[in-house]
mmCIF file of C-alpha atoms and ligand atoms in Angstrom:
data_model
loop_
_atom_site.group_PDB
_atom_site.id
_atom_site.type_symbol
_atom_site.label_atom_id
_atom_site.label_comp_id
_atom_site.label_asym_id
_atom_site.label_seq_id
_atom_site.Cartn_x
_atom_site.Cartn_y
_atom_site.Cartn_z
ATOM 1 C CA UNK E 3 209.632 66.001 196.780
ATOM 2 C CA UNK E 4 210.093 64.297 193.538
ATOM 3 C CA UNK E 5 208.492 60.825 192.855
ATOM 4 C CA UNK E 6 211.627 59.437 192.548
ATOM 5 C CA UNK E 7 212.523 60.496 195.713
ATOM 6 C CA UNK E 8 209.077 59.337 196.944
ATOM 7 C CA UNK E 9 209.323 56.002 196.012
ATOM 8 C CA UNK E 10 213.144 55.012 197.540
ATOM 9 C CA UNK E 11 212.245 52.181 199.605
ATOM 10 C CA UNK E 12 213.507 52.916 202.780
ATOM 11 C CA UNK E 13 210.277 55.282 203.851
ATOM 12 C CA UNK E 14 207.440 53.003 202.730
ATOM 13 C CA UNK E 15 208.649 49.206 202.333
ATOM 14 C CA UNK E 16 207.726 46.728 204.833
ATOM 15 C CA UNK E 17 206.155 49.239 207.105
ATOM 16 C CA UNK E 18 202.861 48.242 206.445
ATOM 17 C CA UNK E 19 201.867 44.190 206.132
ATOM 18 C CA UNK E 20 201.062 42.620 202.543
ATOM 19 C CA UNK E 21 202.691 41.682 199.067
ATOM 20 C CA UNK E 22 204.960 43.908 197.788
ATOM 21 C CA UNK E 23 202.921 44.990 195.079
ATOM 22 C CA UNK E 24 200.341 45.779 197.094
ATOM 23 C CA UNK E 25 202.568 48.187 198.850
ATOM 24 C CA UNK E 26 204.230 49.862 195.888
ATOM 25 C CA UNK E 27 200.111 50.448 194.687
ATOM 26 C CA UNK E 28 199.371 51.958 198.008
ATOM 27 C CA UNK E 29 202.713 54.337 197.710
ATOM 28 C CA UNK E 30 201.797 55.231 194.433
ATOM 29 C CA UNK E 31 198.299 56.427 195.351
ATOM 30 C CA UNK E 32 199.462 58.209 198.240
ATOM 31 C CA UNK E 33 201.555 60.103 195.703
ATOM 32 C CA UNK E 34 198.927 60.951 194.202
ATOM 33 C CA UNK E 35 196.758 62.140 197.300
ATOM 34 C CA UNK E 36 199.534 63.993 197.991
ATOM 35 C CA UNK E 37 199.613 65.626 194.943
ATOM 36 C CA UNK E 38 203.198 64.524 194.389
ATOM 37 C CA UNK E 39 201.956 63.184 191.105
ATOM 38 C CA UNK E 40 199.375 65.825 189.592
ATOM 39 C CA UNK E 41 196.786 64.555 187.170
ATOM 40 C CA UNK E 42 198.058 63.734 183.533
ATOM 41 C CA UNK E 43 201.509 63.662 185.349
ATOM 42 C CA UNK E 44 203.659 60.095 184.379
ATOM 43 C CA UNK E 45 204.638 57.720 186.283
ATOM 44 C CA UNK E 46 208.333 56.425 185.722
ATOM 45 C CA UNK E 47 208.843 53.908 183.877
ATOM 46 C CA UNK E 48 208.044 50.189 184.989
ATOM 47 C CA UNK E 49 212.354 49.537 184.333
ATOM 48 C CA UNK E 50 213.141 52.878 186.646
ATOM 49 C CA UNK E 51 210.724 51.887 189.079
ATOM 50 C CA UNK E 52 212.060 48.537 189.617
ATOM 51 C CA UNK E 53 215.927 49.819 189.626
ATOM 52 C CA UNK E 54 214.509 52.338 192.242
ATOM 53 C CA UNK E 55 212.437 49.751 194.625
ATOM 54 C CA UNK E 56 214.798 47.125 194.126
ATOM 55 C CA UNK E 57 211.791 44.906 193.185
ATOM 56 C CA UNK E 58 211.203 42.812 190.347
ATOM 57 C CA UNK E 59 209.262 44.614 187.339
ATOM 58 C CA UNK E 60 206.883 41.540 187.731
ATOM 59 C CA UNK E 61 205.823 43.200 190.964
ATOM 60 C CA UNK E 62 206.087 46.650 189.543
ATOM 61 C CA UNK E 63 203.959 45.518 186.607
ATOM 62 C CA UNK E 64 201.254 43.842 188.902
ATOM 63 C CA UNK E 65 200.841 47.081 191.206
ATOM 64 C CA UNK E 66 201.236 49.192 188.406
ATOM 65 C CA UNK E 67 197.959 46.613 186.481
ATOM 66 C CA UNK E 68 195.703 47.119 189.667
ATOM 67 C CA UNK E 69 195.896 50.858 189.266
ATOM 68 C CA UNK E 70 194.922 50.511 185.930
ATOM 69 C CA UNK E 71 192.189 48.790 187.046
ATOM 70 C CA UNK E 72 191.016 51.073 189.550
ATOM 71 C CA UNK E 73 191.022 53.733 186.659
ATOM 72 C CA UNK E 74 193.528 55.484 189.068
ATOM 73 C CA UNK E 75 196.198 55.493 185.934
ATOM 74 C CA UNK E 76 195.994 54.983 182.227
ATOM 75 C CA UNK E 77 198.441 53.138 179.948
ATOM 76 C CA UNK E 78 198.951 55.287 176.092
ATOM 77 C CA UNK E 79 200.697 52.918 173.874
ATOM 78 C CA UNK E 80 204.420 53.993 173.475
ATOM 79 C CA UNK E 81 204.269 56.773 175.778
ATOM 80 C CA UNK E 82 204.000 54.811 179.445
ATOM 81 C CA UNK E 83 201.592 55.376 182.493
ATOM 82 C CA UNK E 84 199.663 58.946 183.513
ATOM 83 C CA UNK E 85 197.851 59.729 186.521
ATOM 84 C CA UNK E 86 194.065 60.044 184.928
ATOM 85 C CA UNK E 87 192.152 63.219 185.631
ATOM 86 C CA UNK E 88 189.474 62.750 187.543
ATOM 87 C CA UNK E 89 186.519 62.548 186.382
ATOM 88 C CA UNK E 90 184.144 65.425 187.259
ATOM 89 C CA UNK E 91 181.638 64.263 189.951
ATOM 90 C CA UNK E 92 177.789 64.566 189.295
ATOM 91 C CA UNK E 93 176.236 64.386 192.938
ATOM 92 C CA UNK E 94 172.683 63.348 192.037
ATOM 93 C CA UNK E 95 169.826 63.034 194.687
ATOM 94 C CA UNK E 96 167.736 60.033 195.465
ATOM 95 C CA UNK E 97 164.879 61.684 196.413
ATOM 96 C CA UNK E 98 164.011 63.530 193.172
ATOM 97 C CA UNK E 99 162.218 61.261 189.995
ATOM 98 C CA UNK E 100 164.139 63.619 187.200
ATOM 99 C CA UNK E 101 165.555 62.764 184.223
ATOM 100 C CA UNK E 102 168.754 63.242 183.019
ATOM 101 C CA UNK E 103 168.648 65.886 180.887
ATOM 102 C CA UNK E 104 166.740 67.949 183.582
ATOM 103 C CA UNK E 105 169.784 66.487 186.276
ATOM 104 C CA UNK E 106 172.062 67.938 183.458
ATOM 105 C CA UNK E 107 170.702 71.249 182.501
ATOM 106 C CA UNK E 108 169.918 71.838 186.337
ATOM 107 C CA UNK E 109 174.020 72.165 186.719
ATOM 108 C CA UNK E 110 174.661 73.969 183.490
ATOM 109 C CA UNK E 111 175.806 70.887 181.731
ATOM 110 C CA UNK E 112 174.780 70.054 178.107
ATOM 111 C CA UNK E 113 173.080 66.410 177.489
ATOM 112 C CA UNK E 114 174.168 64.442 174.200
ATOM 113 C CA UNK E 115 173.712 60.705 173.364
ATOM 114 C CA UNK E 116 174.567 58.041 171.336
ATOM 115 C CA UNK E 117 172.176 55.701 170.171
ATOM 116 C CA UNK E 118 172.743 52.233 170.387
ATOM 117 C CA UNK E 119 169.825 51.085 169.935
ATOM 118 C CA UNK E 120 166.244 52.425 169.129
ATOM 119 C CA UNK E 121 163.220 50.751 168.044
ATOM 120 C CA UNK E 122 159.911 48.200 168.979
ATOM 121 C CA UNK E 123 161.051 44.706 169.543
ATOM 122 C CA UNK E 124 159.700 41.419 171.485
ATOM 123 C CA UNK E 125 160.627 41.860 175.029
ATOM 124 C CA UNK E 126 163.132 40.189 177.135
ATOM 125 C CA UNK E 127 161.640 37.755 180.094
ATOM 126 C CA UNK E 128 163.078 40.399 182.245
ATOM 127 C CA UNK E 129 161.225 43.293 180.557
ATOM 128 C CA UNK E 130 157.817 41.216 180.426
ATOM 129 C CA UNK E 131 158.565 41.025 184.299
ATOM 130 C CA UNK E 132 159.081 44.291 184.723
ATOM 131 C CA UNK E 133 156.812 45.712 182.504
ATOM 132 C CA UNK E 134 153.944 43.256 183.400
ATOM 133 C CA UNK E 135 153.417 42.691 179.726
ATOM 134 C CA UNK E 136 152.234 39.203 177.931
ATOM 135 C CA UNK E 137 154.655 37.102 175.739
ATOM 136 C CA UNK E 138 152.839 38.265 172.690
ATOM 137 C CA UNK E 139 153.061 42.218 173.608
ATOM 138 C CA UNK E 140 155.469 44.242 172.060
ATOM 139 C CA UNK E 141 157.973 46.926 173.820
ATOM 140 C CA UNK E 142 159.590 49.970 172.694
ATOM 141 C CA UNK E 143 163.177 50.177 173.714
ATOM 142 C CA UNK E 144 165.882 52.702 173.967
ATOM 143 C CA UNK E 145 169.434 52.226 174.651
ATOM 144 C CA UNK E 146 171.490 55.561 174.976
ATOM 145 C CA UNK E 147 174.844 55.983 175.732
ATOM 146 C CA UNK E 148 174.702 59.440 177.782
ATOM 147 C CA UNK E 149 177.096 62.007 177.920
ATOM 148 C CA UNK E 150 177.676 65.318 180.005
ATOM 149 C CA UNK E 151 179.450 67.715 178.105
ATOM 150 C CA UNK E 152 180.857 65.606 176.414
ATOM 151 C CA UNK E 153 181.586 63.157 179.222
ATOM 152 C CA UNK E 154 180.426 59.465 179.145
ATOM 153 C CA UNK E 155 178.780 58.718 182.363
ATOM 154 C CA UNK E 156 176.017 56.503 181.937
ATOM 155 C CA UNK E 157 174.557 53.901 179.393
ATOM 156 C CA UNK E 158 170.573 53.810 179.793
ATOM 157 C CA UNK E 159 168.650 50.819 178.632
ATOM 158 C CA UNK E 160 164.830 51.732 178.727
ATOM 159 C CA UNK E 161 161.822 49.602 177.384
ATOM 160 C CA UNK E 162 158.365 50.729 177.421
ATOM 161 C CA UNK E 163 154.813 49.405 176.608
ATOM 162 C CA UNK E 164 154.365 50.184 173.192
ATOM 163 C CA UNK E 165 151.162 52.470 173.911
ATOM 164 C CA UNK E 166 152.796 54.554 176.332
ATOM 165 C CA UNK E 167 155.728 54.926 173.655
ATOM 166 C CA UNK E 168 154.357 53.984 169.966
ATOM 167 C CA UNK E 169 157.019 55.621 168.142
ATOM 168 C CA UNK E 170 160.635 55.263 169.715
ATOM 169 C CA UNK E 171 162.168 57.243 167.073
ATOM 170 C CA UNK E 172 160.342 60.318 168.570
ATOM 171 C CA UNK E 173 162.715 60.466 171.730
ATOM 172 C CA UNK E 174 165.349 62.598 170.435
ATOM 173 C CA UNK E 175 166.977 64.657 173.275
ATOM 174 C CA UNK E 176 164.633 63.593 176.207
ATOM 175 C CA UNK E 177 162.451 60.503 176.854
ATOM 176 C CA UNK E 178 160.732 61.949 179.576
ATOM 177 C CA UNK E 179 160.010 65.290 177.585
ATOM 178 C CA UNK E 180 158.018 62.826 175.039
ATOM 179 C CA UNK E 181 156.786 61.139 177.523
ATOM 180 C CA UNK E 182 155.634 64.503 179.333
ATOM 181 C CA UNK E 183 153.746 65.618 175.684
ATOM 182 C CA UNK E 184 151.643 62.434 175.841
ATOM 183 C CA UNK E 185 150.661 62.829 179.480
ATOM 184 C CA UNK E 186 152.134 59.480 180.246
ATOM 185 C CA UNK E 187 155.001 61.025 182.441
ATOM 186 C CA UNK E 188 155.878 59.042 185.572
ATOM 187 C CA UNK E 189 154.835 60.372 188.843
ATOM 188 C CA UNK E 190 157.086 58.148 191.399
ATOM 189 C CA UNK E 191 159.529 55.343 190.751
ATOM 190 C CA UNK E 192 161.177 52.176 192.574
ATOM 191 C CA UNK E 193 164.885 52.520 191.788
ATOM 192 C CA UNK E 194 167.705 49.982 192.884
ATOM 193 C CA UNK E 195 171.315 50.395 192.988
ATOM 194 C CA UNK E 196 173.945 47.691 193.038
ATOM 195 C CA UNK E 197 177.832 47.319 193.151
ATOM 196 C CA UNK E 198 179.227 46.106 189.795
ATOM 197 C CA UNK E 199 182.704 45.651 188.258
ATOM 198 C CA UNK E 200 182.530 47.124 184.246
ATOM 199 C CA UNK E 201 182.090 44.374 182.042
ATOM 200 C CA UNK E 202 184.488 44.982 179.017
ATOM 201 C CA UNK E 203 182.027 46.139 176.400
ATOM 202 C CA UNK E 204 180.541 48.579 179.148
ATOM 203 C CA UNK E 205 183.742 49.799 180.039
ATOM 204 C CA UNK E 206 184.768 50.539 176.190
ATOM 205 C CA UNK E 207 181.762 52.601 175.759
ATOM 206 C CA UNK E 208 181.906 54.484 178.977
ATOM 207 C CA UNK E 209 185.490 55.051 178.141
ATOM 208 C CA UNK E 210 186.983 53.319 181.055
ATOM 209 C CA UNK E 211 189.248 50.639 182.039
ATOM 210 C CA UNK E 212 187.109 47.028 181.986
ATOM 211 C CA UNK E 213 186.901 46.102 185.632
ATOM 212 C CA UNK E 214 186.518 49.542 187.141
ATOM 213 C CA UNK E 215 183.990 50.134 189.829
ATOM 214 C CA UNK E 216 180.409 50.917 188.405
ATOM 215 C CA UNK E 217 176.901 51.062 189.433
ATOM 216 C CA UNK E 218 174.197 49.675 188.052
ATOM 217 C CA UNK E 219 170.726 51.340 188.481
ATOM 218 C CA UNK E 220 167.337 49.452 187.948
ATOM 219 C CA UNK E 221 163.742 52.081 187.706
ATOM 220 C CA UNK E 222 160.664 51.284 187.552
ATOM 221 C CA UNK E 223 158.730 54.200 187.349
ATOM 222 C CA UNK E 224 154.906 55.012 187.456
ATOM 223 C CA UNK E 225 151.927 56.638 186.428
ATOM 224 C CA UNK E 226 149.835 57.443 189.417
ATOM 225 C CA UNK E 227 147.434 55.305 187.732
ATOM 226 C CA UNK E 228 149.507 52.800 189.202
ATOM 227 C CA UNK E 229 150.143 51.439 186.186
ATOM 228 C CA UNK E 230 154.010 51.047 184.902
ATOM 229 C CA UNK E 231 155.764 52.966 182.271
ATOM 230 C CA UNK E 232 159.172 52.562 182.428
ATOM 231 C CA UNK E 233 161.689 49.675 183.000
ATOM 232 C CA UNK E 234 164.897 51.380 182.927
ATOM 233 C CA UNK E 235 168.648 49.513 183.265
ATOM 234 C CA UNK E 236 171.381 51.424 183.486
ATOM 235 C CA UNK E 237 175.431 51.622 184.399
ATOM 236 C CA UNK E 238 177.313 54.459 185.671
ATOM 237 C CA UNK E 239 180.715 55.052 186.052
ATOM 238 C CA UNK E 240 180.958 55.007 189.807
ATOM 239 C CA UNK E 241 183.979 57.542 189.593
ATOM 240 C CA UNK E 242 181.638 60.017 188.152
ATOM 241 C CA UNK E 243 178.479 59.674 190.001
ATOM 242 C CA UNK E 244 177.927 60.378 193.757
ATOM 243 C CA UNK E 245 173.982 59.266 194.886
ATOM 244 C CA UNK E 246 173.043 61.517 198.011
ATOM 245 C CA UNK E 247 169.557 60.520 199.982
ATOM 246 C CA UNK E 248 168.418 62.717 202.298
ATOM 247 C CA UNK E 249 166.789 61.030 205.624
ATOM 248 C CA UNK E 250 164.839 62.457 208.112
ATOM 249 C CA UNK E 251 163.057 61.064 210.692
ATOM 250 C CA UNK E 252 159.107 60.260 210.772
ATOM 251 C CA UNK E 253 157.459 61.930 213.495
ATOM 252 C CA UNK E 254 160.721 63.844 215.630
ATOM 253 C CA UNK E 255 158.078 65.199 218.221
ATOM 254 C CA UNK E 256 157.289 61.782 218.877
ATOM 255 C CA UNK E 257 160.827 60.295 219.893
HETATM 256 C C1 16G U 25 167.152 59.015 184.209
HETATM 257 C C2 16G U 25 166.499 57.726 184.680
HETATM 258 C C3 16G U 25 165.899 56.911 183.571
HETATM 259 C C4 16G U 25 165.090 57.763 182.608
HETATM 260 C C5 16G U 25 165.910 58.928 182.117
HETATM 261 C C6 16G U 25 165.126 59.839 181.197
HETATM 262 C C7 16G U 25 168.046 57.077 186.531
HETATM 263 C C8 16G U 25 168.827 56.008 187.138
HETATM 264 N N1 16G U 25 167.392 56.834 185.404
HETATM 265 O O1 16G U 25 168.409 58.794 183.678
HETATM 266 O O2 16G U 25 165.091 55.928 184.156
HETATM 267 O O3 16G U 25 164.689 57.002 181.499
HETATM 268 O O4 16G U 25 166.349 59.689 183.219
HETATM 269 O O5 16G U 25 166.029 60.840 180.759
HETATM 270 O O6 16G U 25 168.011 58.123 187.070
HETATM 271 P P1 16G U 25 165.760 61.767 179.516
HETATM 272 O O7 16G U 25 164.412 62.388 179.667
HETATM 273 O O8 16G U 25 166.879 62.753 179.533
HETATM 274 O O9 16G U 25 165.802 60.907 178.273
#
């Protein structure tokens, strides 16, 4: 079946409740789970569409905007609306304190990063928090935007007592690796995960449409001194990353 075919309204319109943009979205995604529309394939034009539905390209454009949003489809200037390829999925367990470029390597994939910042500065209220620093200490910080062969999927904002990392501009492929060298490697780590919609900025550097589904990941991770090394904030693409915990229970002899 051809989308055009697909998307004459007599199969899909009114059968389910809801604006009629809302409706036309939903049609157009199950195009695509049906694989009606491939990925990279285009979509019809927003004029076509409307002729087609026999709805107003108002309503075409707003169902048409929310898959944008999504990240479902991307708009190229002068050459319409594509299905996006998906991006590839990096299942990554909760159980395991790794870092990335061991997550990385582990599946064969190459690590690279962009610096956006790299370098001892006064710490942030919510780094003296975290960090359990004074006002007057100073904190190294690293902020990476970090790729997977050549994939954006994560932007990593670290900050670290300054004796545990006196020399920021060491960390060149891997902070734990440095880390590691100077015995100050982390042994176990508090990390919390929250819902969040891209902010624009994040969503121009991760290479995604601003509003797209993300999460963003706080660490704190430990020597088992007890003492704290790392407070890490970061944001991942949620289309990229899968988190997997694996539960078991206590004492199963017992229940
Ligand atoms: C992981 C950690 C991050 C750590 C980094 C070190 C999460 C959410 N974060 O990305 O806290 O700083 O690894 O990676 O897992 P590196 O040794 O490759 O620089």
């Amino acid at each position: 079946m051809t989308i055009t075919e697909f998307l004459l309204p007599d199969y899909w319109m009114g059968q389910t409740p809801g604006p009629r943009y809302v409706q036309l979205r939903q049609r157009i995604e199950e195009a695509i789970e049906e694989g009606i529309l491939g990925p990279d394939a285009s979509l019809p034009p927003e004029r076509e569409i409307a002729e087609l539905t026999g709805l107003s390209r108002v309503t075409v454009r707003k169902a048409i905007q929310e898959l944008v949003t999504k990240g479902t489809i991307i708009q190229r200037q002068g050459s319409g609306s594509f299905v996006r390829e998906p991006a590839a999925k990096v299942e990554q367990s909760l159980s395991r304190l790794t870092s990335f470029t061991e997550d990385m390597s582990r599946r064969g994939m190459e690590t690279t990063s962009k610096w956006l910042e790299r370098g001892v500065f006064l710490p942030s209220p919510e780094e003296i928090v975290g960090l359990g620093l004074s006002t007057d200490d100073s904190v190294a910080r690293i902020y990476r935007l970090r790729e997977s062969n050549g994939q954006p999927l994560a932007l990593e904002r670290a900050a670290l007592p300054l004796d545990i990392l006196p020399n920021p501009i060491e960390v060149g492929k891997s902070l734990y690796e440095v880390l590691e060298k100077s015995g100050n490697r982390p042994i176990r780590a508090i990390q919390k995960i929250s819902a969040i919609n891209l902010e624009d900025e994040e969503a121009r550097l991760l290479g995604v449409e601003p509003g797209m589904a993300g999460l963003k990941i706080q660490r704190i991770s430990y020597l088992d001194t007890g003492r704290v090394v790392e407070f890490t904030r970061s944001i991942y693409r949620g289309d990229a990353y899968d988190f997997v915990a694996e539960l078991r229970l206590d004492n199963p002899k017992e229940s």
